[in-house]
mmCIF file with all atom_site columns, C-alpha atoms and ligand atoms in Angstrom:
data_model
loop_
_atom_site.group_PDB
_atom_site.id
_atom_site.type_symbol
_atom_site.label_atom_id
_atom_site.label_alt_id
_atom_site.label_comp_id
_atom_site.label_asym_id
_atom_site.label_entity_id
_atom_site.label_seq_id
_atom_site.pdbx_PDB_ins_code
_atom_site.Cartn_x
_atom_site.Cartn_y
_atom_site.Cartn_z
_atom_site.occupancy
_atom_site.B_iso_or_equiv
_atom_site.pdbx_formal_charge
_atom_site.auth_seq_id
_atom_site.auth_comp_id
_atom_site.auth_asym_id
_atom_site.auth_atom_id
_atom_site.pdbx_PDB_model_num
ATOM   1   C CA  . MET A 1 1   ? -79.014 13.513  -85.386 1.00 85.00 ? 1   MET A CA  1
ATOM   2   C CA  . GLN A 1 2   ? -76.374 11.516  -87.007 1.00 88.00 ? 2   GLN A CA  1
ATOM   3   C CA  . ARG A 1 3   ? -74.287 13.983  -88.259 1.00 91.00 ? 3   ARG A CA  1
ATOM   4   C CA  . ASP A 1 4   ? -74.038 15.742  -85.186 1.00 94.00 ? 4   ASP A CA  1
ATOM   5   C CA  . ILE A 1 5   ? -72.040 12.693  -83.644 1.00 96.00 ? 5   ILE A CA  1
ATOM   6   C CA  . GLU A 1 6   ? -68.439 12.915  -83.425 1.00 96.00 ? 6   GLU A CA  1
ATOM   7   C CA  . LYS A 1 7   ? -67.271 9.590   -82.293 1.00 97.00 ? 7   LYS A CA  1
ATOM   8   C CA  . ILE A 1 8   ? -68.866 6.234   -80.474 1.00 98.00 ? 8   ILE A CA  1
ATOM   9   C CA  . LEU A 1 9   ? -67.723 6.052   -77.337 1.00 98.00 ? 9   LEU A CA  1
ATOM   10  C CA  . ILE A 1 10  ? -69.398 2.937   -76.212 1.00 98.00 ? 10  ILE A CA  1
ATOM   11  C CA  . PRO A 1 11  ? -71.590 1.013   -78.795 1.00 98.00 ? 11  PRO A CA  1
ATOM   12  C CA  . HIS A 1 12  ? -74.493 -0.518  -77.756 1.00 98.00 ? 12  HIS A CA  1
ATOM   13  C CA  . ALA A 1 13  ? -73.636 -4.237  -77.687 1.00 98.00 ? 13  ALA A CA  1
ATOM   14  C CA  . LYS A 1 14  ? -70.837 -3.129  -75.464 1.00 98.00 ? 14  LYS A CA  1
ATOM   15  C CA  . ILE A 1 15  ? -73.720 -1.354  -73.422 1.00 98.00 ? 15  ILE A CA  1
ATOM   16  C CA  . ALA A 1 16  ? -75.981 -4.576  -73.510 1.00 98.00 ? 16  ALA A CA  1
ATOM   17  C CA  . GLN A 1 17  ? -73.384 -7.066  -72.514 1.00 98.00 ? 17  GLN A CA  1
ATOM   18  C CA  . ARG A 1 18  ? -72.347 -4.972  -69.577 1.00 98.00 ? 18  ARG A CA  1
ATOM   19  C CA  . VAL A 1 19  ? -76.031 -4.074  -68.493 1.00 98.00 ? 19  VAL A CA  1
ATOM   20  C CA  . HIS A 1 20  ? -76.383 -7.879  -68.567 1.00 98.00 ? 20  HIS A CA  1
ATOM   21  C CA  . GLU A 1 21  ? -73.445 -8.142  -65.908 1.00 98.00 ? 21  GLU A CA  1
ATOM   22  C CA  . LEU A 1 22  ? -74.466 -5.890  -63.965 1.00 98.00 ? 22  LEU A CA  1
ATOM   23  C CA  . ALA A 1 23  ? -78.002 -7.775  -63.716 1.00 98.00 ? 23  ALA A CA  1
ATOM   24  C CA  . GLU A 1 24  ? -76.143 -10.830 -62.676 1.00 98.00 ? 24  GLU A CA  1
ATOM   25  C CA  . MET A 1 25  ? -74.077 -8.838  -59.860 1.00 98.00 ? 25  MET A CA  1
ATOM   26  C CA  . ILE A 1 26  ? -77.264 -7.288  -58.301 1.00 98.00 ? 26  ILE A CA  1
ATOM   27  C CA  . THR A 1 27  ? -79.408 -10.639 -58.233 1.00 97.00 ? 27  THR A CA  1
ATOM   28  C CA  . ARG A 1 28  ? -76.500 -12.453 -56.717 1.00 97.00 ? 28  ARG A CA  1
ATOM   29  C CA  . ASP A 1 29  ? -75.907 -9.765  -53.712 1.00 97.00 ? 29  ASP A CA  1
ATOM   30  C CA  . HIS A 1 30  ? -79.883 -9.594  -53.370 1.00 96.00 ? 30  HIS A CA  1
ATOM   31  C CA  . GLY A 1 31  ? -80.140 -13.241 -52.791 1.00 93.00 ? 31  GLY A CA  1
ATOM   32  C CA  . GLY A 1 32  ? -81.434 -14.250 -56.390 1.00 91.00 ? 32  GLY A CA  1
ATOM   33  C CA  . ALA A 1 33  ? -84.915 -14.613 -57.881 1.00 89.00 ? 33  ALA A CA  1
ATOM   34  C CA  . ALA A 1 34  ? -86.333 -15.142 -54.472 1.00 90.00 ? 34  ALA A CA  1
ATOM   35  C CA  . ALA A 1 35  ? -85.901 -11.606 -53.184 1.00 90.00 ? 35  ALA A CA  1
ATOM   36  C CA  . GLU A 1 36  ? -87.700 -8.569  -53.674 1.00 95.00 ? 36  GLU A CA  1
ATOM   37  C CA  . VAL A 1 37  ? -86.533 -4.931  -54.308 1.00 97.00 ? 37  VAL A CA  1
ATOM   38  C CA  . THR A 1 38  ? -87.487 -1.545  -54.814 1.00 98.00 ? 38  THR A CA  1
ATOM   39  C CA  . ILE A 1 39  ? -85.761 0.396   -58.195 1.00 98.00 ? 39  ILE A CA  1
ATOM   40  C CA  . ILE A 1 40  ? -85.829 3.948   -58.570 1.00 98.00 ? 40  ILE A CA  1
ATOM   41  C CA  . PRO A 1 41  ? -84.086 5.132   -61.830 1.00 98.00 ? 41  PRO A CA  1
ATOM   42  C CA  . ILE A 1 42  ? -83.243 8.806   -61.231 1.00 97.00 ? 42  ILE A CA  1
ATOM   43  C CA  . LEU A 1 43  ? -84.960 10.737  -64.222 1.00 95.00 ? 43  LEU A CA  1
ATOM   44  C CA  . THR A 1 44  ? -84.687 11.294  -66.587 1.00 94.00 ? 44  THR A CA  1
ATOM   45  C CA  . GLY A 1 45  ? -81.535 9.958   -68.129 1.00 95.00 ? 45  GLY A CA  1
ATOM   46  C CA  . ALA A 1 46  ? -81.310 6.748   -66.005 1.00 97.00 ? 46  ALA A CA  1
ATOM   47  C CA  . MET A 1 47  ? -84.596 5.889   -68.275 1.00 96.00 ? 47  MET A CA  1
ATOM   48  C CA  . ILE A 1 48  ? -83.443 3.860   -70.801 1.00 98.00 ? 48  ILE A CA  1
ATOM   49  C CA  . PHE A 1 49  ? -80.718 1.854   -68.844 1.00 98.00 ? 49  PHE A CA  1
ATOM   50  C CA  . ALA A 1 50  ? -83.206 1.071   -65.919 1.00 98.00 ? 50  ALA A CA  1
ATOM   51  C CA  . ALA A 1 51  ? -85.649 -0.305  -68.656 1.00 98.00 ? 51  ALA A CA  1
ATOM   52  C CA  . ASP A 1 52  ? -82.675 -2.460  -69.745 1.00 98.00 ? 52  ASP A CA  1
ATOM   53  C CA  . LEU A 1 53  ? -81.621 -3.595  -66.565 1.00 98.00 ? 53  LEU A CA  1
ATOM   54  C CA  . ILE A 1 54  ? -84.599 -4.466  -65.017 1.00 98.00 ? 54  ILE A CA  1
ATOM   55  C CA  . ARG A 1 55  ? -85.248 -6.854  -67.590 1.00 98.00 ? 55  ARG A CA  1
ATOM   56  C CA  . HIS A 1 56  ? -82.954 -9.076  -66.336 1.00 98.00 ? 56  HIS A CA  1
ATOM   57  C CA  . LEU A 1 57  ? -83.643 -9.033  -63.041 1.00 98.00 ? 57  LEU A CA  1
ATOM   58  C CA  . PRO A 1 58  ? -85.580 -12.035 -62.112 1.00 97.00 ? 58  PRO A CA  1
ATOM   59  C CA  . MET A 1 59  ? -86.500 -10.672 -58.821 1.00 96.00 ? 59  MET A CA  1
ATOM   60  C CA  . ARG A 1 60  ? -90.181 -9.034  -57.580 1.00 97.00 ? 60  ARG A CA  1
ATOM   61  C CA  . MET A 1 61  ? -89.756 -5.221  -57.431 1.00 97.00 ? 61  MET A CA  1
ATOM   62  C CA  . GLN A 1 62  ? -91.567 -2.187  -56.904 1.00 97.00 ? 62  GLN A CA  1
ATOM   63  C CA  . ILE A 1 63  ? -90.370 0.952   -59.117 1.00 97.00 ? 63  ILE A CA  1
ATOM   64  C CA  . GLY A 1 64  ? -90.167 4.289   -57.494 1.00 97.00 ? 64  GLY A CA  1
ATOM   65  C CA  . LEU A 1 65  ? -89.407 7.420   -59.704 1.00 94.00 ? 65  LEU A CA  1
ATOM   66  C CA  . LEU A 1 66  ? -87.667 10.173  -59.010 1.00 95.00 ? 66  LEU A CA  1
ATOM   67  C CA  . ALA A 1 67  ? -86.477 13.032  -61.379 1.00 94.00 ? 67  ALA A CA  1
ATOM   68  C CA  . VAL A 1 68  ? -83.380 14.918  -60.466 1.00 91.00 ? 68  VAL A CA  1
ATOM   69  C CA  . SER A 1 69  ? -82.255 17.946  -62.419 1.00 87.00 ? 69  SER A CA  1
ATOM   70  C CA  . SER A 1 70  ? -78.203 19.359  -62.639 1.00 84.00 ? 70  SER A CA  1
ATOM   71  C CA  . TYR A 1 71  ? -77.333 20.184  -65.947 1.00 79.00 ? 71  TYR A CA  1
ATOM   72  C CA  . PRO A 1 72  ? -80.827 21.694  -67.202 1.00 77.00 ? 72  PRO A CA  1
ATOM   73  C CA  . GLY A 1 73  ? -81.111 22.719  -71.074 1.00 76.00 ? 73  GLY A CA  1
ATOM   74  C CA  . ARG A 1 74  ? -77.940 24.040  -72.531 1.00 79.00 ? 74  ARG A CA  1
ATOM   75  C CA  . SER A 1 75  ? -75.541 23.128  -69.068 1.00 77.00 ? 75  SER A CA  1
ATOM   76  C CA  . VAL A 1 76  ? -72.320 21.075  -69.395 1.00 76.00 ? 76  VAL A CA  1
ATOM   77  C CA  . ARG A 1 77  ? -71.631 22.241  -65.761 1.00 78.00 ? 77  ARG A CA  1
ATOM   78  C CA  . SER A 1 78  ? -73.590 20.958  -62.941 1.00 77.00 ? 78  SER A CA  1
ATOM   79  C CA  . GLN A 1 79  ? -75.956 23.882  -61.539 1.00 78.00 ? 79  GLN A CA  1
ATOM   80  C CA  . GLY A 1 80  ? -76.553 22.051  -58.170 1.00 83.00 ? 80  GLY A CA  1
ATOM   81  C CA  . SER A 1 81  ? -78.700 18.960  -57.639 1.00 83.00 ? 81  SER A CA  1
ATOM   82  C CA  . MET A 1 82  ? -82.289 19.414  -57.153 1.00 86.00 ? 82  MET A CA  1
ATOM   83  C CA  . VAL A 1 83  ? -85.366 17.035  -56.836 1.00 88.00 ? 83  VAL A CA  1
ATOM   84  C CA  . LEU A 1 84  ? -87.977 17.808  -59.421 1.00 90.00 ? 84  LEU A CA  1
ATOM   85  C CA  . SER A 1 85  ? -90.481 15.154  -58.253 1.00 91.00 ? 85  SER A CA  1
ATOM   86  C CA  . GLU A 1 86  ? -90.404 11.915  -56.515 1.00 89.00 ? 86  GLU A CA  1
ATOM   87  C CA  . GLN A 1 87  ? -92.745 9.237   -56.098 1.00 92.00 ? 87  GLN A CA  1
ATOM   88  C CA  . VAL A 1 88  ? -90.884 6.273   -54.335 1.00 92.00 ? 88  VAL A CA  1
ATOM   89  C CA  . GLY A 1 89  ? -93.447 4.880   -52.074 1.00 90.00 ? 89  GLY A CA  1
ATOM   90  C CA  . ASN A 1 90  ? -92.828 3.575   -48.669 1.00 94.00 ? 90  ASN A CA  1
ATOM   91  C CA  . LEU A 1 91  ? -88.832 2.635   -48.365 1.00 96.00 ? 91  LEU A CA  1
ATOM   92  C CA  . ARG A 1 92  ? -88.846 1.475   -44.885 1.00 97.00 ? 92  ARG A CA  1
ATOM   93  C CA  . GLY A 1 93  ? -87.534 -1.784  -44.560 1.00 97.00 ? 93  GLY A CA  1
ATOM   94  C CA  . ARG A 1 94  ? -87.191 -2.413  -48.648 1.00 97.00 ? 94  ARG A CA  1
ATOM   95  C CA  . HIS A 1 95  ? -84.128 -2.935  -50.428 1.00 97.00 ? 95  HIS A CA  1
ATOM   96  C CA  . VAL A 1 96  ? -83.441 -0.101  -52.769 1.00 98.00 ? 96  VAL A CA  1
ATOM   97  C CA  . VAL A 1 97  ? -81.151 0.359   -55.863 1.00 98.00 ? 97  VAL A CA  1
ATOM   98  C CA  . LEU A 1 98  ? -80.811 3.667   -57.230 1.00 98.00 ? 98  LEU A CA  1
ATOM   99  C CA  . ILE A 1 99  ? -79.978 3.747   -61.142 1.00 98.00 ? 99  ILE A CA  1
ATOM   100 C CA  . ASP A 1 100 ? -78.356 6.255   -62.645 1.00 97.00 ? 100 ASP A CA  1
ATOM   101 C CA  . ASP A 1 101 ? -76.712 6.938   -65.985 1.00 98.00 ? 101 ASP A CA  1
ATOM   102 C CA  . ILE A 1 102 ? -73.669 8.786   -64.947 1.00 97.00 ? 102 ILE A CA  1
ATOM   103 C CA  . VAL A 1 103 ? -71.985 10.131  -61.873 1.00 96.00 ? 103 VAL A CA  1
ATOM   104 C CA  . ASP A 1 104 ? -69.823 13.390  -63.036 1.00 93.00 ? 104 ASP A CA  1
ATOM   105 C CA  . SER A 1 105 ? -69.778 16.066  -60.008 1.00 90.00 ? 105 SER A CA  1
ATOM   106 C CA  . GLY A 1 106 ? -71.641 13.275  -57.913 1.00 93.00 ? 106 GLY A CA  1
ATOM   107 C CA  . GLY A 1 107 ? -74.027 15.701  -56.158 1.00 91.00 ? 107 GLY A CA  1
ATOM   108 C CA  . THR A 1 108 ? -76.988 13.797  -57.560 1.00 93.00 ? 108 THR A CA  1
ATOM   109 C CA  . LEU A 1 109 ? -76.191 10.860  -56.294 1.00 94.00 ? 109 LEU A CA  1
ATOM   110 C CA  . ARG A 1 110 ? -75.362 12.214  -52.614 1.00 93.00 ? 110 ARG A CA  1
ATOM   111 C CA  . LEU A 1 111 ? -78.084 14.283  -52.695 1.00 91.00 ? 111 LEU A CA  1
ATOM   112 C CA  . VAL A 1 112 ? -80.421 11.176  -53.409 1.00 95.00 ? 112 VAL A CA  1
ATOM   113 C CA  . ARG A 1 113 ? -78.566 8.943   -51.224 1.00 95.00 ? 113 ARG A CA  1
ATOM   114 C CA  . GLU A 1 114 ? -79.289 11.135  -48.131 1.00 93.00 ? 114 GLU A CA  1
ATOM   115 C CA  . MET A 1 115 ? -82.984 11.712  -49.266 1.00 93.00 ? 115 MET A CA  1
ATOM   116 C CA  . ILE A 1 116 ? -83.682 7.713   -49.581 1.00 96.00 ? 116 ILE A CA  1
ATOM   117 C CA  . ASN A 1 117 ? -81.374 6.994   -46.443 1.00 96.00 ? 117 ASN A CA  1
ATOM   118 C CA  . GLU A 1 118 ? -84.070 9.368   -44.419 1.00 95.00 ? 118 GLU A CA  1
ATOM   119 C CA  . ALA A 1 119 ? -86.733 6.814   -45.416 1.00 96.00 ? 119 ALA A CA  1
ATOM   120 C CA  . GLN A 1 120 ? -84.884 4.120   -43.415 1.00 97.00 ? 120 GLN A CA  1
ATOM   121 C CA  . PRO A 1 121 ? -84.724 0.961   -46.145 1.00 98.00 ? 121 PRO A CA  1
ATOM   122 C CA  . ALA A 1 122 ? -82.977 -2.192  -45.390 1.00 97.00 ? 122 ALA A CA  1
ATOM   123 C CA  . THR A 1 123 ? -80.338 -1.400  -47.617 1.00 97.00 ? 123 THR A CA  1
ATOM   124 C CA  . LEU A 1 124 ? -79.634 0.949   -50.437 1.00 98.00 ? 124 LEU A CA  1
ATOM   125 C CA  . LYS A 1 125 ? -77.362 0.094   -53.082 1.00 98.00 ? 125 LYS A CA  1
ATOM   126 C CA  . THR A 1 126 ? -76.405 2.158   -56.080 1.00 98.00 ? 126 THR A CA  1
ATOM   127 C CA  . CYS A 1 127 ? -75.663 1.165   -59.835 1.00 98.00 ? 127 CYS A CA  1
ATOM   128 C CA  . VAL A 1 128 ? -74.454 3.678   -62.266 1.00 98.00 ? 128 VAL A CA  1
ATOM   129 C CA  . LEU A 1 129 ? -73.717 3.063   -66.096 1.00 98.00 ? 129 LEU A CA  1
ATOM   130 C CA  . LEU A 1 130 ? -71.091 5.683   -66.335 1.00 98.00 ? 130 LEU A CA  1
ATOM   131 C CA  . ARG A 1 131 ? -68.422 7.517   -64.144 1.00 97.00 ? 131 ARG A CA  1
ATOM   132 C CA  . LYS A 1 132 ? -66.396 10.256  -65.093 1.00 95.00 ? 132 LYS A CA  1
ATOM   133 C CA  . PRO A 1 133 ? -62.536 10.892  -63.476 1.00 92.00 ? 133 PRO A CA  1
ATOM   134 C CA  . THR A 1 134 ? -63.788 13.680  -61.180 1.00 87.00 ? 134 THR A CA  1
ATOM   135 C CA  . GLU A 1 135 ? -63.036 13.586  -57.504 1.00 87.00 ? 135 GLU A CA  1
ATOM   136 C CA  . GLY A 1 136 ? -66.648 14.280  -56.811 1.00 86.00 ? 136 GLY A CA  1
ATOM   137 C CA  . ALA A 1 137 ? -67.296 11.171  -58.552 1.00 85.00 ? 137 ALA A CA  1
ATOM   138 C CA  . LYS A 1 138 ? -64.697 8.993   -56.887 1.00 85.00 ? 138 LYS A CA  1
ATOM   139 C CA  . GLU A 1 139 ? -65.625 9.658   -53.808 1.00 86.00 ? 139 GLU A CA  1
ATOM   140 C CA  . THR A 1 140 ? -69.478 8.748   -54.420 1.00 86.00 ? 140 THR A CA  1
ATOM   141 C CA  . GLY A 1 141 ? -69.297 5.053   -53.151 1.00 87.00 ? 141 GLY A CA  1
ATOM   142 C CA  . ILE A 1 142 ? -70.893 3.244   -56.210 1.00 95.00 ? 142 ILE A CA  1
ATOM   143 C CA  . ASP A 1 143 ? -71.723 -0.687  -56.052 1.00 97.00 ? 143 ASP A CA  1
ATOM   144 C CA  . TYR A 1 144 ? -72.555 -1.821  -59.378 1.00 98.00 ? 144 TYR A CA  1
ATOM   145 C CA  . LEU A 1 145 ? -70.471 0.596   -62.295 1.00 98.00 ? 145 LEU A CA  1
ATOM   146 C CA  . GLY A 1 146 ? -70.665 0.282   -65.981 1.00 98.00 ? 146 GLY A CA  1
ATOM   147 C CA  . PHE A 1 147 ? -67.771 2.062   -67.159 1.00 98.00 ? 147 PHE A CA  1
ATOM   148 C CA  . GLU A 1 148 ? -65.176 4.531   -66.512 1.00 97.00 ? 148 GLU A CA  1
ATOM   149 C CA  . ILE A 1 149 ? -65.417 7.297   -69.403 1.00 97.00 ? 149 ILE A CA  1
ATOM   150 C CA  . PRO A 1 150 ? -62.869 10.142  -69.930 1.00 96.00 ? 150 PRO A CA  1
ATOM   151 C CA  . ASP A 1 151 ? -63.813 13.804  -68.954 1.00 93.00 ? 151 ASP A CA  1
ATOM   152 C CA  . GLU A 1 152 ? -65.752 14.360  -72.237 1.00 94.00 ? 152 GLU A CA  1
ATOM   153 C CA  . PHE A 1 153 ? -69.200 15.516  -72.767 1.00 94.00 ? 153 PHE A CA  1
ATOM   154 C CA  . VAL A 1 154 ? -71.591 12.273  -73.531 1.00 97.00 ? 154 VAL A CA  1
ATOM   155 C CA  . VAL A 1 155 ? -74.818 11.817  -74.540 1.00 97.00 ? 155 VAL A CA  1
ATOM   156 C CA  . GLY A 1 156 ? -77.229 9.072   -75.668 1.00 98.00 ? 156 GLY A CA  1
ATOM   157 C CA  . TYR A 1 157 ? -78.593 6.005   -74.140 1.00 98.00 ? 157 TYR A CA  1
ATOM   158 C CA  . GLY A 1 158 ? -80.557 8.094   -72.102 1.00 98.00 ? 158 GLY A CA  1
ATOM   159 C CA  . LEU A 1 159 ? -78.111 11.085  -71.406 1.00 97.00 ? 159 LEU A CA  1
ATOM   160 C CA  . ASP A 1 160 ? -78.791 14.570  -73.258 1.00 94.00 ? 160 ASP A CA  1
ATOM   161 C CA  . TYR A 1 161 ? -77.975 17.706  -74.625 1.00 93.00 ? 161 TYR A CA  1
ATOM   162 C CA  . ASN A 1 162 ? -80.441 20.193  -74.176 1.00 89.00 ? 162 ASN A CA  1
ATOM   163 C CA  . ASP A 1 163 ? -83.122 17.261  -74.204 1.00 90.00 ? 163 ASP A CA  1
ATOM   164 C CA  . HIS A 1 164 ? -82.011 16.017  -77.200 1.00 94.00 ? 164 HIS A CA  1
ATOM   165 C CA  . TYR A 1 165 ? -80.524 12.789  -78.235 1.00 96.00 ? 165 TYR A CA  1
ATOM   166 C CA  . ARG A 1 166 ? -81.455 10.571  -75.534 1.00 97.00 ? 166 ARG A CA  1
ATOM   167 C CA  . ASN A 1 167 ? -82.767 7.987   -77.825 1.00 97.00 ? 167 ASN A CA  1
ATOM   168 C CA  . LEU A 1 168 ? -79.471 7.170   -79.685 1.00 98.00 ? 168 LEU A CA  1
ATOM   169 C CA  . PRO A 1 169 ? -78.593 3.747   -78.919 1.00 98.00 ? 169 PRO A CA  1
ATOM   170 C CA  . ASP A 1 170 ? -74.817 4.230   -78.271 1.00 98.00 ? 170 ASP A CA  1
ATOM   171 C CA  . ILE A 1 171 ? -72.821 6.597   -75.981 1.00 98.00 ? 171 ILE A CA  1
ATOM   172 C CA  . VAL A 1 172 ? -71.292 9.313   -78.144 1.00 98.00 ? 172 VAL A CA  1
ATOM   173 C CA  . THR A 1 173 ? -69.569 12.667  -78.239 1.00 97.00 ? 173 THR A CA  1
ATOM   174 C CA  . LEU A 1 174 ? -70.855 15.338  -80.304 1.00 96.00 ? 174 LEU A CA  1
ATOM   175 C CA  . LYS A 1 175 ? -68.976 17.544  -82.848 1.00 94.00 ? 175 LYS A CA  1
ATOM   176 C CA  . PRO A 1 176 ? -67.406 20.604  -81.246 1.00 90.00 ? 176 PRO A CA  1
ATOM   177 C CA  . HIS A 1 177 ? -70.032 22.869  -83.378 1.00 89.00 ? 177 HIS A CA  1
ATOM   178 C CA  . VAL A 1 178 ? -72.968 21.422  -81.623 1.00 89.00 ? 178 VAL A CA  1
ATOM   179 C CA  . LEU A 1 179 ? -71.666 22.452  -78.237 1.00 85.00 ? 179 LEU A CA  1
ATOM   180 C CA  . GLN A 1 180 ? -70.081 25.682  -79.267 1.00 71.00 ? 180 GLN A CA  1
ATOM   181 C CA  . GLY A 1 181 ? -70.568 28.830  -77.595 1.00 49.00 ? 181 GLY A CA  1
ATOM   182 C CA  . LEU A 1 182 ? -71.987 27.046  -74.995 1.00 52.00 ? 182 LEU A CA  1
ATOM   183 C CA  . ALA A 1 183 ? -69.133 26.130  -72.704 1.00 49.00 ? 183 ALA A CA  1
ATOM   184 C CA  . ASN A 1 184 ? -69.986 28.655  -70.126 1.00 43.00 ? 184 ASN A CA  1
ATOM   185 C CA  . ALA A 1 185 ? -73.687 27.741  -70.000 1.00 43.00 ? 185 ALA A CA  1
HETATM 186 C C1  . PRP B 2 .   ? -77.447 14.061  -65.200 1.00 80.74 ? 1   PRP B C1  1
HETATM 187 C C2  . PRP B 2 .   ? -77.208 12.905  -65.140 1.00 80.74 ? 1   PRP B C2  1
HETATM 188 C C3  . PRP B 2 .   ? -77.157 12.607  -63.436 1.00 80.74 ? 1   PRP B C3  1
HETATM 189 C C4  . PRP B 2 .   ? -76.801 13.764  -63.017 1.00 80.74 ? 1   PRP B C4  1
HETATM 190 C C5  . PRP B 2 .   ? -75.123 13.439  -63.006 1.00 80.74 ? 1   PRP B C5  1
HETATM 191 O O1  . PRP B 2 .   ? -78.997 14.728  -64.847 1.00 80.74 ? 1   PRP B O1  1
HETATM 192 O O2  . PRP B 2 .   ? -78.684 12.048  -65.688 1.00 80.74 ? 1   PRP B O2  1
HETATM 193 O O3  . PRP B 2 .   ? -78.279 12.598  -62.933 1.00 80.74 ? 1   PRP B O3  1
HETATM 194 O O4  . PRP B 2 .   ? -76.609 14.726  -64.255 1.00 80.74 ? 1   PRP B O4  1
HETATM 195 O O5  . PRP B 2 .   ? -74.381 14.504  -62.765 1.00 80.74 ? 1   PRP B O5  1
HETATM 196 P P1  . PRP B 2 .   ? -73.709 15.083  -61.714 1.00 80.74 ? 1   PRP B P1  1
HETATM 197 O O6  . PRP B 2 .   ? -72.841 13.750  -60.926 1.00 80.74 ? 1   PRP B O6  1
HETATM 198 O O7  . PRP B 2 .   ? -72.703 16.274  -61.368 1.00 80.74 ? 1   PRP B O7  1
HETATM 199 O O8  . PRP B 2 .   ? -74.861 15.470  -60.473 1.00 80.74 ? 1   PRP B O8  1
HETATM 200 P P2  . PRP B 2 .   ? -79.612 16.116  -65.542 1.00 80.74 ? 1   PRP B P2  1
HETATM 201 O O9  . PRP B 2 .   ? -79.306 17.114  -64.427 1.00 80.74 ? 1   PRP B O9  1
HETATM 202 O O10 . PRP B 2 .   ? -78.874 16.551  -66.679 1.00 80.74 ? 1   PRP B O10 1
HETATM 203 O O11 . PRP B 2 .   ? -80.974 15.575  -65.630 1.00 80.74 ? 1   PRP B O11 1
HETATM 204 P P3  . PRP B 2 .   ? -81.827 14.559  -66.588 1.00 80.74 ? 1   PRP B P3  1
HETATM 205 O O12 . PRP B 2 .   ? -81.618 12.953  -65.657 1.00 80.74 ? 1   PRP B O12 1
HETATM 206 O O13 . PRP B 2 .   ? -83.029 14.786  -66.992 1.00 80.74 ? 1   PRP B O13 1
HETATM 207 O O14 . PRP B 2 .   ? -80.833 14.492  -67.724 1.00 80.74 ? 1   PRP B O14 1
#
């Protein structure tokens, strides 16, 4: 895996610091340690970000799971977002925080937000680690954002290419030969 890395875009120490800051903002906005929330990571990409984030949140929480796919296999462009499975529990009257690793076209977050809103939560906030500079992403209101990144294909810290590289601790780009021939996939 290491030899496939072109450059480190965001090192893990910087991610860790930002995750801590995001957790403080979420805690403050929800009224501190006495609050109760439902956290919904959008799987699979948000798994590692969510696991780190929730350990900095001092309030009681339920965790819902939602799997959505937009970039199946070797796709580097969105193929349209599709809910693969959901196990979110009863969200009526709950304070819900959606967690995702990246917003690119914004399709995933729009779809999931609509779906969660139908369940009538008391509040719905979104926390996203990375945002690309696309029109769709800019139009997608994000309540808690980690980093703006350039329009490059990135992996690591939960993000994948063909289901690999999620376990890299840093956010990185891949060498061109790794992605070669797949730009139209
Ligand atoms: C990725 C990522 C986001 C979504 C963002 O998921 O985790 O959920 O795409 O892209 P969008 O803003 O263009 O919709 P992916 O479909 O690759 O599934 P995964 O989380 O299982 O990797």
